[in-house]
CSV table of N, CA and C in Angstrom, one decimal:
chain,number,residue,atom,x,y,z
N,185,UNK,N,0.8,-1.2,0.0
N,185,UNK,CA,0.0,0.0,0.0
N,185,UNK,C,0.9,1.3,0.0
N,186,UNK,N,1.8,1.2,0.8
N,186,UNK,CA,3.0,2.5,1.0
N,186,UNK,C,3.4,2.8,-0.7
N,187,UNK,N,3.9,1.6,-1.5
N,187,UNK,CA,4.5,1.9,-2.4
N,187,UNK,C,3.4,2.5,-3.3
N,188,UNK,N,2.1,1.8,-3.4
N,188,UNK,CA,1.1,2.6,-4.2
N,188,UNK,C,1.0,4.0,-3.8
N,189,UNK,N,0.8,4.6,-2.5
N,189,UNK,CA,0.7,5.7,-2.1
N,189,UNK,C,2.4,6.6,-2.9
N,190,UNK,N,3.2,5.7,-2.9
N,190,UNK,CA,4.0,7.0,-3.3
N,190,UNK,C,4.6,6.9,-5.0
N,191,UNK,N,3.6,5.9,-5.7
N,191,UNK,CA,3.6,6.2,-6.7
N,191,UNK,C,2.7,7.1,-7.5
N,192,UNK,N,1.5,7.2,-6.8
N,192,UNK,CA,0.7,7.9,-6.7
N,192,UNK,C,1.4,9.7,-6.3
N,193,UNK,N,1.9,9.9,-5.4
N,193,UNK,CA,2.2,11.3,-5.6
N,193,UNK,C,3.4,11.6,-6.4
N,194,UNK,N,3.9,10.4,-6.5
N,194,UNK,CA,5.1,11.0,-7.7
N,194,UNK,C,4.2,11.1,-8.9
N,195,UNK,N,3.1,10.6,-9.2
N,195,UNK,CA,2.5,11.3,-10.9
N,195,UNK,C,2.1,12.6,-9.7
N,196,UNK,N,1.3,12.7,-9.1
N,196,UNK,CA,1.1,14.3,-8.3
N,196,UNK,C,1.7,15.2,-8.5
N,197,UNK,N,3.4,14.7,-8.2
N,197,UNK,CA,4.4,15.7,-8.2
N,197,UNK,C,4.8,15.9,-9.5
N,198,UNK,N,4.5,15.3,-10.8
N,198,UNK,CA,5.0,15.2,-11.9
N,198,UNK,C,4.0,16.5,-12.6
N,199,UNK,N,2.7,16.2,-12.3
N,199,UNK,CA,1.7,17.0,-12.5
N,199,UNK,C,2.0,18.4,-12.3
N,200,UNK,N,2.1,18.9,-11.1
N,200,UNK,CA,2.7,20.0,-10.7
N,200,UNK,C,3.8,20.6,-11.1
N,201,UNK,N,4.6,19.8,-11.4
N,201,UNK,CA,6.3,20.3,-12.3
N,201,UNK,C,5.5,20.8,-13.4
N,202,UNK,N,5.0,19.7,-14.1
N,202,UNK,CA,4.3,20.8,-15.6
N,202,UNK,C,3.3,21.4,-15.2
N,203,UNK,N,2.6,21.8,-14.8
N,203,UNK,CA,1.7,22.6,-14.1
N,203,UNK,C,2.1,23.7,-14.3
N,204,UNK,N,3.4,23.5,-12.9
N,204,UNK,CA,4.1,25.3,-12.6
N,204,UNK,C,5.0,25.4,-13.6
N,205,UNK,N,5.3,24.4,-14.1
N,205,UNK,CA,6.2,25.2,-15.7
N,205,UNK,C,5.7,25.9,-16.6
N,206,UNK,N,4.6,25.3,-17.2
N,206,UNK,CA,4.1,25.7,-18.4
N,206,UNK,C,3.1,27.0,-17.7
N,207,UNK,N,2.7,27.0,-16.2
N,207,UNK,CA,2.2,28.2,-16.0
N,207,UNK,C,3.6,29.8,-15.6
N,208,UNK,N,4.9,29.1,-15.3
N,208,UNK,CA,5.9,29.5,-15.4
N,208,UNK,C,6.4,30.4,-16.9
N,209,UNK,N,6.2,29.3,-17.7
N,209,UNK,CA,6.4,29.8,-19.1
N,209,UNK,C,5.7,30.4,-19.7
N,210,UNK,N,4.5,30.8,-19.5
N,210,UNK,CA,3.5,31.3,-20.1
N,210,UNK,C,3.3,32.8,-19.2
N,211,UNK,N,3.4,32.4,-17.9
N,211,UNK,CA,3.9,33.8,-17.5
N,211,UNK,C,5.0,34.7,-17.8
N,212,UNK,N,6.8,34.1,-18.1
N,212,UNK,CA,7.7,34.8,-18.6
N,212,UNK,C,6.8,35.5,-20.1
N,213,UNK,N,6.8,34.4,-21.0
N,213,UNK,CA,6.1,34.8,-22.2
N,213,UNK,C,5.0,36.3,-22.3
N,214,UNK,N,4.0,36.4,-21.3
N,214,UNK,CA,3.3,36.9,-21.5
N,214,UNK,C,3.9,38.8,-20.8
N,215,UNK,N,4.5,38.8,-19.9
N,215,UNK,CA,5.7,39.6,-19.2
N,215,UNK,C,6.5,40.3,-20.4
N,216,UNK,N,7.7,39.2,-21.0
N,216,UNK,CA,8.3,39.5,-22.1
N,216,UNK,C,7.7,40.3,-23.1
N,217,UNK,N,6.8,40.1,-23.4
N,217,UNK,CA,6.2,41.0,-24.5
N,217,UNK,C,4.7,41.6,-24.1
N,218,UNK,N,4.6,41.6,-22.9
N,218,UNK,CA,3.9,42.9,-22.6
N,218,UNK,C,4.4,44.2,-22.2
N,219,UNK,N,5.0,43.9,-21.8
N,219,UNK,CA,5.8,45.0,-21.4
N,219,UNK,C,6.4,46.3,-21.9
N,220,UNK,N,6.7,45.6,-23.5
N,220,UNK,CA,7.2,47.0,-24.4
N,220,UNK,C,5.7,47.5,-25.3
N,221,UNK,N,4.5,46.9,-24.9
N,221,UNK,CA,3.1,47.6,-25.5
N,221,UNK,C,3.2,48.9,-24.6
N,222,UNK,N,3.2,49.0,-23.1
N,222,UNK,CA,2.6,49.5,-22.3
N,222,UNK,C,3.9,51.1,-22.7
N,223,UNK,N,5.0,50.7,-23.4
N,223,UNK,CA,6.0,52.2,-23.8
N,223,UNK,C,6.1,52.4,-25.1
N,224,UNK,N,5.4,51.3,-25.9
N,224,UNK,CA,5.4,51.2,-27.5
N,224,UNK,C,4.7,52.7,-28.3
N,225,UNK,N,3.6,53.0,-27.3
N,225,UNK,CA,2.8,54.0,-28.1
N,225,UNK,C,3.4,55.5,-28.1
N,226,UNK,N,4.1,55.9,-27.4
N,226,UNK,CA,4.6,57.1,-26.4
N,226,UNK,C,6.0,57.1,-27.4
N,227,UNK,N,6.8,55.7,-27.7
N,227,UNK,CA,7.7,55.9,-28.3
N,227,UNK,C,7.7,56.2,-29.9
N,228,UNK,N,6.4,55.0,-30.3
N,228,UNK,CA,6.0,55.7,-31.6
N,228,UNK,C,5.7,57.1,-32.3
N,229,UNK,N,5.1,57.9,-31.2
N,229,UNK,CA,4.4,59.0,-31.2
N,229,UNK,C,5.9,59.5,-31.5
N,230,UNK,N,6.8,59.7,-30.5
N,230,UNK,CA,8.1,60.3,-31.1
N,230,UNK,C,8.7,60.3,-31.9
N,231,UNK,N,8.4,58.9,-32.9
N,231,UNK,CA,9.3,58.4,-34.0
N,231,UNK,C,8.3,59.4,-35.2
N,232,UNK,N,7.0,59.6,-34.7
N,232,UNK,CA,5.9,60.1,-35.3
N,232,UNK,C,5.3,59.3,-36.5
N,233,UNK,N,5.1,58.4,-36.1
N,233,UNK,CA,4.1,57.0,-36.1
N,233,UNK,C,2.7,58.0,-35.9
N,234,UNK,N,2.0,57.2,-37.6
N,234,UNK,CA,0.3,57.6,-36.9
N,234,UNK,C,-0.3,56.8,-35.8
N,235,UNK,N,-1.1,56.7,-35.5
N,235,UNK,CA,-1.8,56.0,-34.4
N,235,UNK,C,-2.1,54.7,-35.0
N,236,UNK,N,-3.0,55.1,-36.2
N,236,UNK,CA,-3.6,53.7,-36.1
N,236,UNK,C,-2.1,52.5,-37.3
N,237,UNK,N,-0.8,53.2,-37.4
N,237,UNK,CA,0.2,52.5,-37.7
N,237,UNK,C,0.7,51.8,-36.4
N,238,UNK,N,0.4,52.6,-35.0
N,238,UNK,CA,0.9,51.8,-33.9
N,238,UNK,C,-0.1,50.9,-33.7
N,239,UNK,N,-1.3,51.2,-34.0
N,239,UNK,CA,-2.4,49.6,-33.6
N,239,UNK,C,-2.0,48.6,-34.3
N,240,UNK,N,-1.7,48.8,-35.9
N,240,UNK,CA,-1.0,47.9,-36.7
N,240,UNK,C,0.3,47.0,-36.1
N,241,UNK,N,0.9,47.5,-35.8
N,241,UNK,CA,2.3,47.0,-35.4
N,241,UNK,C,1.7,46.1,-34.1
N,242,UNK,N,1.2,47.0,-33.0
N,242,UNK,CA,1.1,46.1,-31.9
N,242,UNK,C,0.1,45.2,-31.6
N,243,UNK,N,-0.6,44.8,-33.1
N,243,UNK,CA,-1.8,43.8,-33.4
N,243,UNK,C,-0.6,42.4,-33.9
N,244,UNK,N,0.3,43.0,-34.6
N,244,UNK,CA,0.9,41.8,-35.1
N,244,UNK,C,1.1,40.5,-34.8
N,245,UNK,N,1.9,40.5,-33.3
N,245,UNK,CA,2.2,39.6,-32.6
N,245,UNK,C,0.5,38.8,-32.5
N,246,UNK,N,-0.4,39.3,-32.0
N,246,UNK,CA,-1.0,38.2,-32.1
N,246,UNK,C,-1.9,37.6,-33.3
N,247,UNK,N,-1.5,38.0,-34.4
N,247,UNK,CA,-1.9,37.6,-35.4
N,247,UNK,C,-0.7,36.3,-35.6
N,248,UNK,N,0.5,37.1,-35.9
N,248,UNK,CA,1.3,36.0,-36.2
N,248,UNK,C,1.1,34.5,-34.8
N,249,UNK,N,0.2,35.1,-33.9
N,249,UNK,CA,0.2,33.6,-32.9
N,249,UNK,C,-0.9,33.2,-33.6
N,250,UNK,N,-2.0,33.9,-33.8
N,250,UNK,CA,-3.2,32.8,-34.4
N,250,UNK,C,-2.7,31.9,-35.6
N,251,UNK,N,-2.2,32.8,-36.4
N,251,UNK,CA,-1.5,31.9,-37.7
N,251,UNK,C,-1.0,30.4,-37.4
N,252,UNK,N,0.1,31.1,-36.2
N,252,UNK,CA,1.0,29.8,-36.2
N,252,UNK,C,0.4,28.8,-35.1
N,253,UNK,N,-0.9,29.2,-34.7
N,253,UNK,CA,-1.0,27.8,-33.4
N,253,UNK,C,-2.2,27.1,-34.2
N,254,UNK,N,-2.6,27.4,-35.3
N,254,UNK,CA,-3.0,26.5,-36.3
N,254,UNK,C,-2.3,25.6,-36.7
N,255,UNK,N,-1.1,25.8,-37.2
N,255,UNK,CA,-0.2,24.7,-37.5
N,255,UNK,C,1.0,24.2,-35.9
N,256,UNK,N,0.8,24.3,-35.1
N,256,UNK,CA,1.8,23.9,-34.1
N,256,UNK,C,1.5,22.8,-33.3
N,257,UNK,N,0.5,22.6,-33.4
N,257,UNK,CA,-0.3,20.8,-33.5
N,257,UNK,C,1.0,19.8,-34.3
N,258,UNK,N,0.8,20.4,-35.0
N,258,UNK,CA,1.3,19.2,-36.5
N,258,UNK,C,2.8,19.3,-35.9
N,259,UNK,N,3.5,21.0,-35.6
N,259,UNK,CA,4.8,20.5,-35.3
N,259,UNK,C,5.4,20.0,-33.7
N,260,UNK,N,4.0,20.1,-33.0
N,260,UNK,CA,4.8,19.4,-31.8
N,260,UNK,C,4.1,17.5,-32.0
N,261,UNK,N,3.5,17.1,-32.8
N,261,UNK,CA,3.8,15.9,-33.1
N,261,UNK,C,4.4,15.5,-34.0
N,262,UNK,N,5.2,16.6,-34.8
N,262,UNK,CA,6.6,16.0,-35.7
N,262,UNK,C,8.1,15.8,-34.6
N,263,UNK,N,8.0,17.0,-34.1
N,263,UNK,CA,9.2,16.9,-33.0
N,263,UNK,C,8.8,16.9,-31.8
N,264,UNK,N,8.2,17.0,-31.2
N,264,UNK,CA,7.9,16.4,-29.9
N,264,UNK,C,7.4,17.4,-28.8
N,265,UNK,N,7.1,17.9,-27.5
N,265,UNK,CA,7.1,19.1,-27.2
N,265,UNK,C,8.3,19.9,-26.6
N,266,UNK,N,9.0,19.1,-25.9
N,266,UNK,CA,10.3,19.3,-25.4
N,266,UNK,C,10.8,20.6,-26.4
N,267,UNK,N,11.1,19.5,-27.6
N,267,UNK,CA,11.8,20.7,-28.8
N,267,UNK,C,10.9,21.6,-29.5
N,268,UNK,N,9.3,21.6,-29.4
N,268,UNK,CA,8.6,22.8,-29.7
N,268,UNK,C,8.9,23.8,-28.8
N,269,UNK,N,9.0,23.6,-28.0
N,269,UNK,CA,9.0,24.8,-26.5
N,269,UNK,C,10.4,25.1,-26.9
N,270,UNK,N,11.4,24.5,-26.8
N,270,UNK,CA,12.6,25.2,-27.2
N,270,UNK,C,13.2,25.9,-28.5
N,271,UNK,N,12.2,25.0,-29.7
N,271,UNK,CA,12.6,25.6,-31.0
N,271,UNK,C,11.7,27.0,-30.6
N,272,UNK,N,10.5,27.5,-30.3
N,272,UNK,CA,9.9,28.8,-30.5
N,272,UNK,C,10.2,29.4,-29.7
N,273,UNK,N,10.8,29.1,-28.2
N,273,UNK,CA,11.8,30.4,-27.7
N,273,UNK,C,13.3,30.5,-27.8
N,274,UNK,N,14.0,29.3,-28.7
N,274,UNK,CA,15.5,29.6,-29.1
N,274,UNK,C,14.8,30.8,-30.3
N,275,UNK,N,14.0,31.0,-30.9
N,275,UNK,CA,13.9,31.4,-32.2
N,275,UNK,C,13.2,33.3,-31.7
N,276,UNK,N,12.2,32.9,-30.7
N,276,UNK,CA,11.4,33.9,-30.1
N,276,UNK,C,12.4,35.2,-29.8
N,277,UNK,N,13.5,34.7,-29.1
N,277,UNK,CA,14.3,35.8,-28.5
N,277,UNK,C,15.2,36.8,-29.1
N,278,UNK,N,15.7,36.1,-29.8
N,278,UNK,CA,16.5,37.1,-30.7
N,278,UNK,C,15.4,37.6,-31.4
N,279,UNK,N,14.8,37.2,-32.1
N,279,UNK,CA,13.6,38.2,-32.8
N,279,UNK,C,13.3,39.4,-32.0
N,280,UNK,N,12.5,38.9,-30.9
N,280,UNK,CA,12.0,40.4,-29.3
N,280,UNK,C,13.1,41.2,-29.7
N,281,UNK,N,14.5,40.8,-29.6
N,281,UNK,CA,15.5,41.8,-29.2
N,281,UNK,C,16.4,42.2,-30.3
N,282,UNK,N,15.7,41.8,-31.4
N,282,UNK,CA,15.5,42.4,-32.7
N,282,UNK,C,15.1,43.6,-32.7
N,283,UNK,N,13.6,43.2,-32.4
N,283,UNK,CA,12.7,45.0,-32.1
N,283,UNK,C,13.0,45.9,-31.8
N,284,UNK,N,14.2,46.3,-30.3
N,284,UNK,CA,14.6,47.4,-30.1
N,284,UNK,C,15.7,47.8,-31.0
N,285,UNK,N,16.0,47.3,-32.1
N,285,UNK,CA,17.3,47.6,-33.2
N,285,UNK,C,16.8,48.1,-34.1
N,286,UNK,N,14.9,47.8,-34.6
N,286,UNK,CA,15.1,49.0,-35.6
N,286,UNK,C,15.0,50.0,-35.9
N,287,UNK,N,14.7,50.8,-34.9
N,287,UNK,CA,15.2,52.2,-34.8
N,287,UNK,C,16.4,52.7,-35.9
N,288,UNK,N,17.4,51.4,-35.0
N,288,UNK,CA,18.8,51.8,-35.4
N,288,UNK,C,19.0,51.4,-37.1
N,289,UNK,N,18.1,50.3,-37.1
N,289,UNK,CA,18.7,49.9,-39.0
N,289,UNK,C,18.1,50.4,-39.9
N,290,UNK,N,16.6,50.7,-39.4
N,290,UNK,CA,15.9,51.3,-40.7
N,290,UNK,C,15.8,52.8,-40.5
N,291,UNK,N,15.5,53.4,-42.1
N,291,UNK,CA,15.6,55.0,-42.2
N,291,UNK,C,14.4,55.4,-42.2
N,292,UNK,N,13.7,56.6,-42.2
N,292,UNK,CA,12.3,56.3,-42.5
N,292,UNK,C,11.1,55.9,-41.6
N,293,UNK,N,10.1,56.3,-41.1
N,293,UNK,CA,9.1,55.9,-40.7
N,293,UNK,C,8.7,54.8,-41.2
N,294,UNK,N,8.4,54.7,-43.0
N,294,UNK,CA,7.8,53.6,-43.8
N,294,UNK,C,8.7,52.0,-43.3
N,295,UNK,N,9.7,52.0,-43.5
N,295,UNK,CA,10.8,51.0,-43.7
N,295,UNK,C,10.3,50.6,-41.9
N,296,UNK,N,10.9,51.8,-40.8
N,296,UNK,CA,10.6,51.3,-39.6
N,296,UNK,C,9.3,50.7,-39.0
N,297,UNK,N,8.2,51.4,-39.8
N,297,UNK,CA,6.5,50.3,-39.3
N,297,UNK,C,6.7,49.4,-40.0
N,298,UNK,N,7.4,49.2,-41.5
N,298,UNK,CA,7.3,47.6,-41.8
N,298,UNK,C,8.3,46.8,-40.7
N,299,UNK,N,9.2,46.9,-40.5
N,299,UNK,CA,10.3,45.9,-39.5
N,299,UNK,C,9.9,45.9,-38.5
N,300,UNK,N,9.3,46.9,-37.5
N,300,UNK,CA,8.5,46.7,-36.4
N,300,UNK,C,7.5,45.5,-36.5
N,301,UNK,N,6.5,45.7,-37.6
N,301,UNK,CA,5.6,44.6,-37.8
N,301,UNK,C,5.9,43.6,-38.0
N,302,UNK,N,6.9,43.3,-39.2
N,302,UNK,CA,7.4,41.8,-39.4
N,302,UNK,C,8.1,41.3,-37.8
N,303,UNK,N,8.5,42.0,-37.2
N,303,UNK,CA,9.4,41.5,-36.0
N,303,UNK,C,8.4,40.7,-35.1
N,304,UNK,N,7.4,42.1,-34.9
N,304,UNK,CA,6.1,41.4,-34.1
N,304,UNK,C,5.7,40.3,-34.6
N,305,UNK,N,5.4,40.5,-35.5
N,305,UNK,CA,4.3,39.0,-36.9
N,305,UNK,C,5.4,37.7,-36.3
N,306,UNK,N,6.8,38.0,-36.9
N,306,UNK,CA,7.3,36.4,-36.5
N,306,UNK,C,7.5,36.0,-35.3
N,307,UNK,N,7.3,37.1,-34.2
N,307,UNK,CA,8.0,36.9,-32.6
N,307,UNK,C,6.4,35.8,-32.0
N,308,UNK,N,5.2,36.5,-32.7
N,308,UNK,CA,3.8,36.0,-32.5
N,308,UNK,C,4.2,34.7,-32.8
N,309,UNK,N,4.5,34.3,-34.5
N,309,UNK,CA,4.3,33.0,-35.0
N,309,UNK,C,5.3,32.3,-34.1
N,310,UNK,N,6.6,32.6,-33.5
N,310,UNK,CA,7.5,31.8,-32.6
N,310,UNK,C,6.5,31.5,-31.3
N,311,UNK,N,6.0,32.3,-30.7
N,311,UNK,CA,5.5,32.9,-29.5
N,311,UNK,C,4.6,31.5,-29.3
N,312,UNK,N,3.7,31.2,-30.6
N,312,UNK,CA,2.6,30.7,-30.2
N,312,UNK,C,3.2,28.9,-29.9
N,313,UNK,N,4.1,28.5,-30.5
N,313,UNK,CA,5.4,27.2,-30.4
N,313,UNK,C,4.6,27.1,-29.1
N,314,UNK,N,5.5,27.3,-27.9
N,314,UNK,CA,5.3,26.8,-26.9
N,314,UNK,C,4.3,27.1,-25.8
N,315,UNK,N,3.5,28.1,-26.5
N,315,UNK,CA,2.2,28.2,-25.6
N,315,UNK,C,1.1,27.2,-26.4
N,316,UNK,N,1.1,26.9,-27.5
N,316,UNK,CA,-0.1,25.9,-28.0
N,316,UNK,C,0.7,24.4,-26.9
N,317,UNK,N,1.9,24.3,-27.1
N,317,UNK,CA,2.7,22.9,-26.4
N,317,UNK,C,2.1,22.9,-24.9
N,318,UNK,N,2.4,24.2,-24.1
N,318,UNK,CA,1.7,24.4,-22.5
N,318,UNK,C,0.1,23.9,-22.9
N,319,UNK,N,-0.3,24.2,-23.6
N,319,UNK,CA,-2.6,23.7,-23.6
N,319,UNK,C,-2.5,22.7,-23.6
N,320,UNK,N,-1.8,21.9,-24.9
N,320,UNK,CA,-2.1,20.7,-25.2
N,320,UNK,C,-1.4,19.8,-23.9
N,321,UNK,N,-0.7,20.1,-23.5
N,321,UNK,CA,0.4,19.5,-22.2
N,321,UNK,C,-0.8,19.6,-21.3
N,322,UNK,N,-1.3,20.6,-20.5
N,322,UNK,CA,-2.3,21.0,-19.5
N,322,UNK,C,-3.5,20.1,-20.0
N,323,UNK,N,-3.7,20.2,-21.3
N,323,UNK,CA,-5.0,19.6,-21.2
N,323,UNK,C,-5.2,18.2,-21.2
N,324,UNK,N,-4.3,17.8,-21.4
N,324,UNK,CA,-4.2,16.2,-21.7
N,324,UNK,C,-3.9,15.5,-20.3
N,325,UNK,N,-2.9,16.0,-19.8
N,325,UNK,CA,-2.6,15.9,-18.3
N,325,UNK,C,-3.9,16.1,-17.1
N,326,UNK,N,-4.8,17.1,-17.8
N,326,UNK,CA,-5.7,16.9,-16.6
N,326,UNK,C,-6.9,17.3,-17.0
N,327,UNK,N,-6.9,16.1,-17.8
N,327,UNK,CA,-8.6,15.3,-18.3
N,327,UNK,C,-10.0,16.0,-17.4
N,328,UNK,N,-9.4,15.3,-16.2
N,328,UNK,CA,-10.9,15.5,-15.4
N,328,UNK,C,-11.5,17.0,-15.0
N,329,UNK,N,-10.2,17.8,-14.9
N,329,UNK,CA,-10.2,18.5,-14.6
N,329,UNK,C,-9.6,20.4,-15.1
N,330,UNK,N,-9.6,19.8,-16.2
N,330,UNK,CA,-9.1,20.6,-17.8
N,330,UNK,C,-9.9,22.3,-17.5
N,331,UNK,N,-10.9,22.6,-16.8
N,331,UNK,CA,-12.0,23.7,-17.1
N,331,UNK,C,-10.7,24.5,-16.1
N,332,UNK,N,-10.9,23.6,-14.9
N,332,UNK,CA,-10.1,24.5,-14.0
N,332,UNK,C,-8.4,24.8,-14.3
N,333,UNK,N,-7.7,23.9,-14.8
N,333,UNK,CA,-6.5,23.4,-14.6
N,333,UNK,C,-6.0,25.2,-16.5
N,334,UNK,N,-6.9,25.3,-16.9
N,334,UNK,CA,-7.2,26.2,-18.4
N,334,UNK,C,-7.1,27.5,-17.8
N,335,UNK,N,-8.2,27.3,-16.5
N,335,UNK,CA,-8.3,29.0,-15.7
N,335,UNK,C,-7.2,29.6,-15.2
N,336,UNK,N,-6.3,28.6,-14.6
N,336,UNK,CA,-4.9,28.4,-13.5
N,336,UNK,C,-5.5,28.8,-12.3
């Protein structure tokens, strides 16, 4: 009975590792790039960005996640989740920190709302890698209890 009982909380404890991970990673994720919306508008205004070119730009990102968590099914049962979660933030990051450079590389307002946007558009399509991998991980893991386990 002892042994049952502690095989029993070792899936518990297994539960909980991904639990707080993927609620872990989805918190850095959502931090990471919230963060430069909340000074994005204030800075554009100075670059002298119209407004509704700043809604553009800071719509991107989650367009490029709808796009790509359509297809991220298909790639976390090609490669596995492990390496979905790491391929979309080895790829995610430099992209983000991309963003603050183009100021520096493009001339032009025109040139700088398009690289802004593409940066966002692919940081989104990276972005969404390992957050579709956290659902399907959360959801599968806890069947019974999926409504709540979704809410955190």
């Amino acid at each position: 009975m002892g042994k049952l009982m502690a095989v029993g909380s070792m899936i518990r404890q297994d539960w909980f590792r991904l639990y707080a991970g993927c609620m872990f990673l989805l918190g850095c994720q959502y931090a990471t790039n919230a963060f430069p919306v909340s000074f994005f508008p204030a800075f554009a205004d100075d670059l002298g960005f119209h407004s509704m070119t700043t809604g553009l730009i800071l719509a991107a990102y989650p367009l490029g996640m709808s796009i790509s968590s359509q297809v991220a099914p298909l790639i976390i049962w090609r490669i596995g989740t492990r390496n979905t979660c790491v391929l979309g933030l080895s790829v995610m990051a430099p992209i983000i920190a991309c963003f603050g450079f183009v100021p520096d590389v493009a001339d032009g307002n025109d040139a700088r709302g398009v690289l802004f946007f593409l940066v966002q558009f692919f940081a989104g399509m990276c972005g969404a890698l390992p957050e579709t991998t956290c659902f399907i991980m959360i959801g599968s893991k806890f069947k019974e209890h999926s409504a709540a386990a979704m809410v955190g």
